mmCIF file of C-alpha atoms in Angstrom:
data_model
loop_
_atom_site.group_PDB
_atom_site.id
_atom_site.type_symbol
_atom_site.label_atom_id
_atom_site.label_comp_id
_atom_site.label_asym_id
_atom_site.label_seq_id
_atom_site.Cartn_x
_atom_site.Cartn_y
_atom_site.Cartn_z
ATOM 1 C CA UNK A 1 77.986 107.959 90.310
ATOM 2 C CA UNK A 2 76.818 104.356 88.534
ATOM 3 C CA UNK A 3 80.137 102.360 89.921
ATOM 4 C CA UNK A 4 78.801 104.101 93.926
ATOM 5 C CA UNK A 5 75.775 102.953 93.275
ATOM 6 C CA UNK A 6 76.327 99.499 91.664
ATOM 7 C CA UNK A 7 79.428 98.590 94.130
ATOM 8 C CA UNK A 8 79.354 97.996 97.468
ATOM 9 C CA UNK A 9 82.713 98.024 98.098
ATOM 10 C CA UNK A 10 82.972 101.158 95.600
ATOM 11 C CA UNK A 11 80.483 103.003 98.499
ATOM 12 C CA UNK A 12 82.240 102.470 101.390
ATOM 13 C CA UNK A 13 85.536 103.065 100.432
ATOM 14 C CA UNK A 14 84.646 106.550 99.197
ATOM 15 C CA UNK A 15 82.603 106.424 102.611
ATOM 16 C CA UNK A 16 85.439 105.929 103.888
ATOM 17 C CA UNK A 17 87.294 108.576 102.789
ATOM 18 C CA UNK A 18 84.947 110.636 103.410
ATOM 19 C CA UNK A 19 84.738 109.672 106.437
ATOM 20 C CA UNK A 20 88.437 110.280 107.259
ATOM 21 C CA UNK A 21 88.033 113.493 105.843
ATOM 22 C CA UNK A 22 85.714 114.725 107.815
ATOM 23 C CA UNK A 23 86.901 113.910 111.353
ATOM 24 C CA UNK A 24 90.682 115.096 110.824
ATOM 25 C CA UNK A 25 88.570 118.116 109.589
ATOM 26 C CA UNK A 26 87.447 118.648 113.203
ATOM 27 C CA UNK A 27 90.908 117.355 114.177
ATOM 28 C CA UNK A 28 90.325 114.008 115.046
ATOM 29 C CA UNK A 29 91.105 111.122 113.050
ATOM 30 C CA UNK A 30 94.620 111.554 113.078
ATOM 31 C CA UNK A 31 95.923 107.856 112.497
ATOM 32 C CA UNK A 32 93.037 105.911 110.045
ATOM 33 C CA UNK A 33 95.531 105.441 106.936
ATOM 34 C CA UNK A 34 94.403 108.072 104.812
ATOM 35 C CA UNK A 35 95.154 110.492 107.336
ATOM 36 C CA UNK A 36 98.832 109.959 107.050
ATOM 37 C CA UNK A 37 98.477 109.747 102.975
ATOM 38 C CA UNK A 38 97.290 114.013 102.760
ATOM 39 C CA UNK A 39 99.704 114.796 105.524
ATOM 40 C CA UNK A 40 102.602 113.292 103.506
ATOM 41 C CA UNK A 41 101.017 115.193 100.454
ATOM 42 C CA UNK A 42 100.575 118.471 102.499
ATOM 43 C CA UNK A 43 104.612 117.795 103.770
ATOM 44 C CA UNK A 44 105.727 116.662 100.303
ATOM 45 C CA UNK A 45 104.437 120.323 98.973
ATOM 46 C CA UNK A 46 105.809 122.099 101.985
ATOM 47 C CA UNK A 47 109.374 120.391 100.654
ATOM 48 C CA UNK A 48 109.672 121.392 96.956
ATOM 49 C CA UNK A 49 107.970 124.794 98.328
ATOM 50 C CA UNK A 50 110.842 125.069 100.334
ATOM 51 C CA UNK A 51 113.470 124.226 97.944
ATOM 52 C CA UNK A 52 111.703 124.339 94.568
ATOM 53 C CA UNK A 53 115.259 124.798 92.399
ATOM 54 C CA UNK A 54 116.973 121.461 93.349
ATOM 55 C CA UNK A 55 114.881 120.022 95.860
ATOM 56 C CA UNK A 56 116.517 118.814 99.088
ATOM 57 C CA UNK A 57 117.590 115.784 98.408
ATOM 58 C CA UNK A 58 117.338 111.845 97.664
ATOM 59 C CA UNK A 59 119.456 111.548 100.913
ATOM 60 C CA UNK A 60 118.078 115.002 103.161
ATOM 61 C CA UNK A 61 113.851 113.851 102.439
ATOM 62 C CA UNK A 62 113.944 112.031 105.383
ATOM 63 C CA UNK A 63 114.723 114.060 107.352
ATOM 64 C CA UNK A 64 113.104 117.042 105.832
ATOM 65 C CA UNK A 65 109.360 115.356 106.227
ATOM 66 C CA UNK A 66 110.719 114.107 109.312
ATOM 67 C CA UNK A 67 111.732 118.164 110.447
ATOM 68 C CA UNK A 68 107.999 118.710 108.736
ATOM 69 C CA UNK A 69 105.780 116.138 110.319
ATOM 70 C CA UNK A 70 107.011 117.455 113.679
ATOM 71 C CA UNK A 71 106.925 121.727 112.320
ATOM 72 C CA UNK A 72 103.187 120.914 111.376
ATOM 73 C CA UNK A 73 101.975 117.790 112.608
ATOM 74 C CA UNK A 74 103.707 116.790 116.136
ATOM 75 C CA UNK A 75 100.885 114.218 117.334
ATOM 76 C CA UNK A 76 101.427 112.798 113.654
ATOM 77 C CA UNK A 77 102.372 109.804 115.116
ATOM 78 C CA UNK A 78 103.708 108.130 112.053
ATOM 79 C CA UNK A 79 105.994 109.997 109.381
ATOM 80 C CA UNK A 80 106.112 109.028 106.278
ATOM 81 C CA UNK A 81 107.149 110.070 102.603
ATOM 82 C CA UNK A 82 105.288 111.630 100.313
ATOM 83 C CA UNK A 83 102.432 109.306 98.717
ATOM 84 C CA UNK A 84 102.681 110.971 95.409
ATOM 85 C CA UNK A 85 105.851 109.494 92.790
ATOM 86 C CA UNK A 86 105.829 112.974 91.731
ATOM 87 C CA UNK A 87 105.469 114.754 94.502
ATOM 88 C CA UNK A 88 108.306 113.010 96.011
ATOM 89 C CA UNK A 89 110.195 114.353 92.952
ATOM 90 C CA UNK A 90 109.314 117.103 93.168
ATOM 91 C CA UNK A 91 110.005 117.059 97.260
ATOM 92 C CA UNK A 92 113.219 115.174 96.334
ATOM 93 C CA UNK A 93 115.124 116.937 93.204
ATOM 94 C CA UNK A 94 113.593 120.223 92.489
ATOM 95 C CA UNK A 95 112.328 121.368 89.731
ATOM 96 C CA UNK A 96 114.250 120.661 88.062
ATOM 97 C CA UNK A 97 114.824 117.388 88.381
ATOM 98 C CA UNK A 98 111.562 115.944 88.548
ATOM 99 C CA UNK A 99 111.933 117.035 85.000
ATOM 100 C CA UNK A 100 114.501 115.062 84.365
ATOM 101 C CA UNK A 101 113.009 111.947 86.261
ATOM 102 C CA UNK A 102 108.909 112.607 83.074
ATOM 103 C CA UNK A 103 111.600 112.628 80.931
ATOM 104 C CA UNK A 104 113.125 109.407 81.734
ATOM 105 C CA UNK A 105 109.452 108.101 82.410
ATOM 106 C CA UNK A 106 107.639 109.407 79.623
ATOM 107 C CA UNK A 107 110.430 108.475 76.554
ATOM 108 C CA UNK A 108 109.709 104.715 76.397
ATOM 109 C CA UNK A 109 106.340 106.383 74.995
ATOM 110 C CA UNK A 110 108.479 109.028 72.711
ATOM 111 C CA UNK A 111 108.493 105.498 69.725
ATOM 112 C CA UNK A 112 105.707 106.316 66.863
ATOM 113 C CA UNK A 113 105.179 102.399 66.790
ATOM 114 C CA UNK A 114 105.077 101.650 70.457
ATOM 115 C CA UNK A 115 101.971 104.317 69.823
ATOM 116 C CA UNK A 116 100.489 102.155 67.291
ATOM 117 C CA UNK A 117 100.026 98.844 70.160
ATOM 118 C CA UNK A 118 96.965 99.693 72.359
ATOM 119 C CA UNK A 119 98.317 96.603 74.913
ATOM 120 C CA UNK A 120 101.388 98.804 75.235
ATOM 121 C CA UNK A 121 100.291 102.300 75.933
ATOM 122 C CA UNK A 122 97.255 101.478 78.145
ATOM 123 C CA UNK A 123 99.891 99.641 80.450
ATOM 124 C CA UNK A 124 102.451 102.635 81.009
ATOM 125 C CA UNK A 125 99.581 104.953 81.408
ATOM 126 C CA UNK A 126 98.225 101.947 84.377
ATOM 127 C CA UNK A 127 101.537 102.874 85.860
ATOM 128 C CA UNK A 128 101.739 106.652 85.031
ATOM 129 C CA UNK A 129 98.718 107.020 86.963
ATOM 130 C CA UNK A 130 100.070 104.680 89.839
ATOM 131 C CA UNK A 131 101.846 107.069 90.202
ATOM 132 C CA UNK A 132 98.739 109.708 91.130
ATOM 133 C CA UNK A 133 98.402 107.299 94.438
ATOM 134 C CA UNK A 134 101.452 105.657 95.645
ATOM 135 C CA UNK A 135 105.202 106.947 95.438
ATOM 136 C CA UNK A 136 105.424 103.303 92.907
ATOM 137 C CA UNK A 137 109.733 104.522 92.261
ATOM 138 C CA UNK A 138 110.672 103.876 95.596
ATOM 139 C CA UNK A 139 109.896 100.247 97.137
ATOM 140 C CA UNK A 140 111.751 97.682 94.669
ATOM 141 C CA UNK A 141 108.395 96.168 94.448
ATOM 142 C CA UNK A 142 107.039 99.518 92.725
ATOM 143 C CA UNK A 143 110.642 99.403 90.404
ATOM 144 C CA UNK A 144 110.377 95.980 89.602
ATOM 145 C CA UNK A 145 107.037 96.174 88.440
ATOM 146 C CA UNK A 146 107.724 99.320 86.198
ATOM 147 C CA UNK A 147 110.876 98.100 84.651
ATOM 148 C CA UNK A 148 109.095 94.527 84.271
ATOM 149 C CA UNK A 149 105.858 95.816 81.251
ATOM 150 C CA UNK A 150 108.958 98.446 80.371
ATOM 151 C CA UNK A 151 110.723 96.178 79.307
ATOM 152 C CA UNK A 152 108.087 93.847 78.226
ATOM 153 C CA UNK A 153 106.654 97.107 75.935
ATOM 154 C CA UNK A 154 110.551 98.447 74.548
ATOM 155 C CA UNK A 155 111.360 94.220 73.327
ATOM 156 C CA UNK A 156 107.578 93.964 71.742
ATOM 157 C CA UNK A 157 109.224 97.584 70.380
ATOM 158 C CA UNK A 158 112.729 95.909 68.989
ATOM 159 C CA UNK A 159 111.339 92.554 68.292
ATOM 160 C CA UNK A 160 109.024 94.954 65.584
ATOM 161 C CA UNK A 161 111.435 96.266 64.354
ATOM 162 C CA UNK A 162 113.834 93.468 63.477
ATOM 163 C CA UNK A 163 110.876 92.262 61.545
ATOM 164 C CA UNK A 164 110.151 95.404 59.062
ATOM 165 C CA UNK A 165 114.310 95.119 58.779
ATOM 166 C CA UNK A 166 114.331 92.204 57.403
ATOM 167 C CA UNK A 167 111.385 91.671 55.304
#
């Protein structure tokens, strides 16, 4: 609430999002970026419910998205993949693949030494939070950012471990 009052850009973005939502609810605003993202989330959830255990498959997810958009939002104009990494994994790989992906992503946080370093922990949490608003791993840039920060995080842990062993 404080950010809304103090920062005009936050205020504008919230008002813009609410306006988009109201237009979509009224059957208008089909082509706004927010509306397209919301539809992609609904479509991703629909695909997951259709293929809950093993998902639609990474090779077939685009076709499933296009089909779901045609059936559910025929006048959409733009069919995008689910705009949330977690939902993308659920739709593409199902619950089993989702759990495997989550295990892989949070594995670096399992190192005891790493949890003591607040900066590294913060970066990992920021990266995990980015998955809520973007299908981060579906672009080479997203993968690159995640890999760079995770490798830096793990290399620092390796250096700390070797220093302790050498002492």
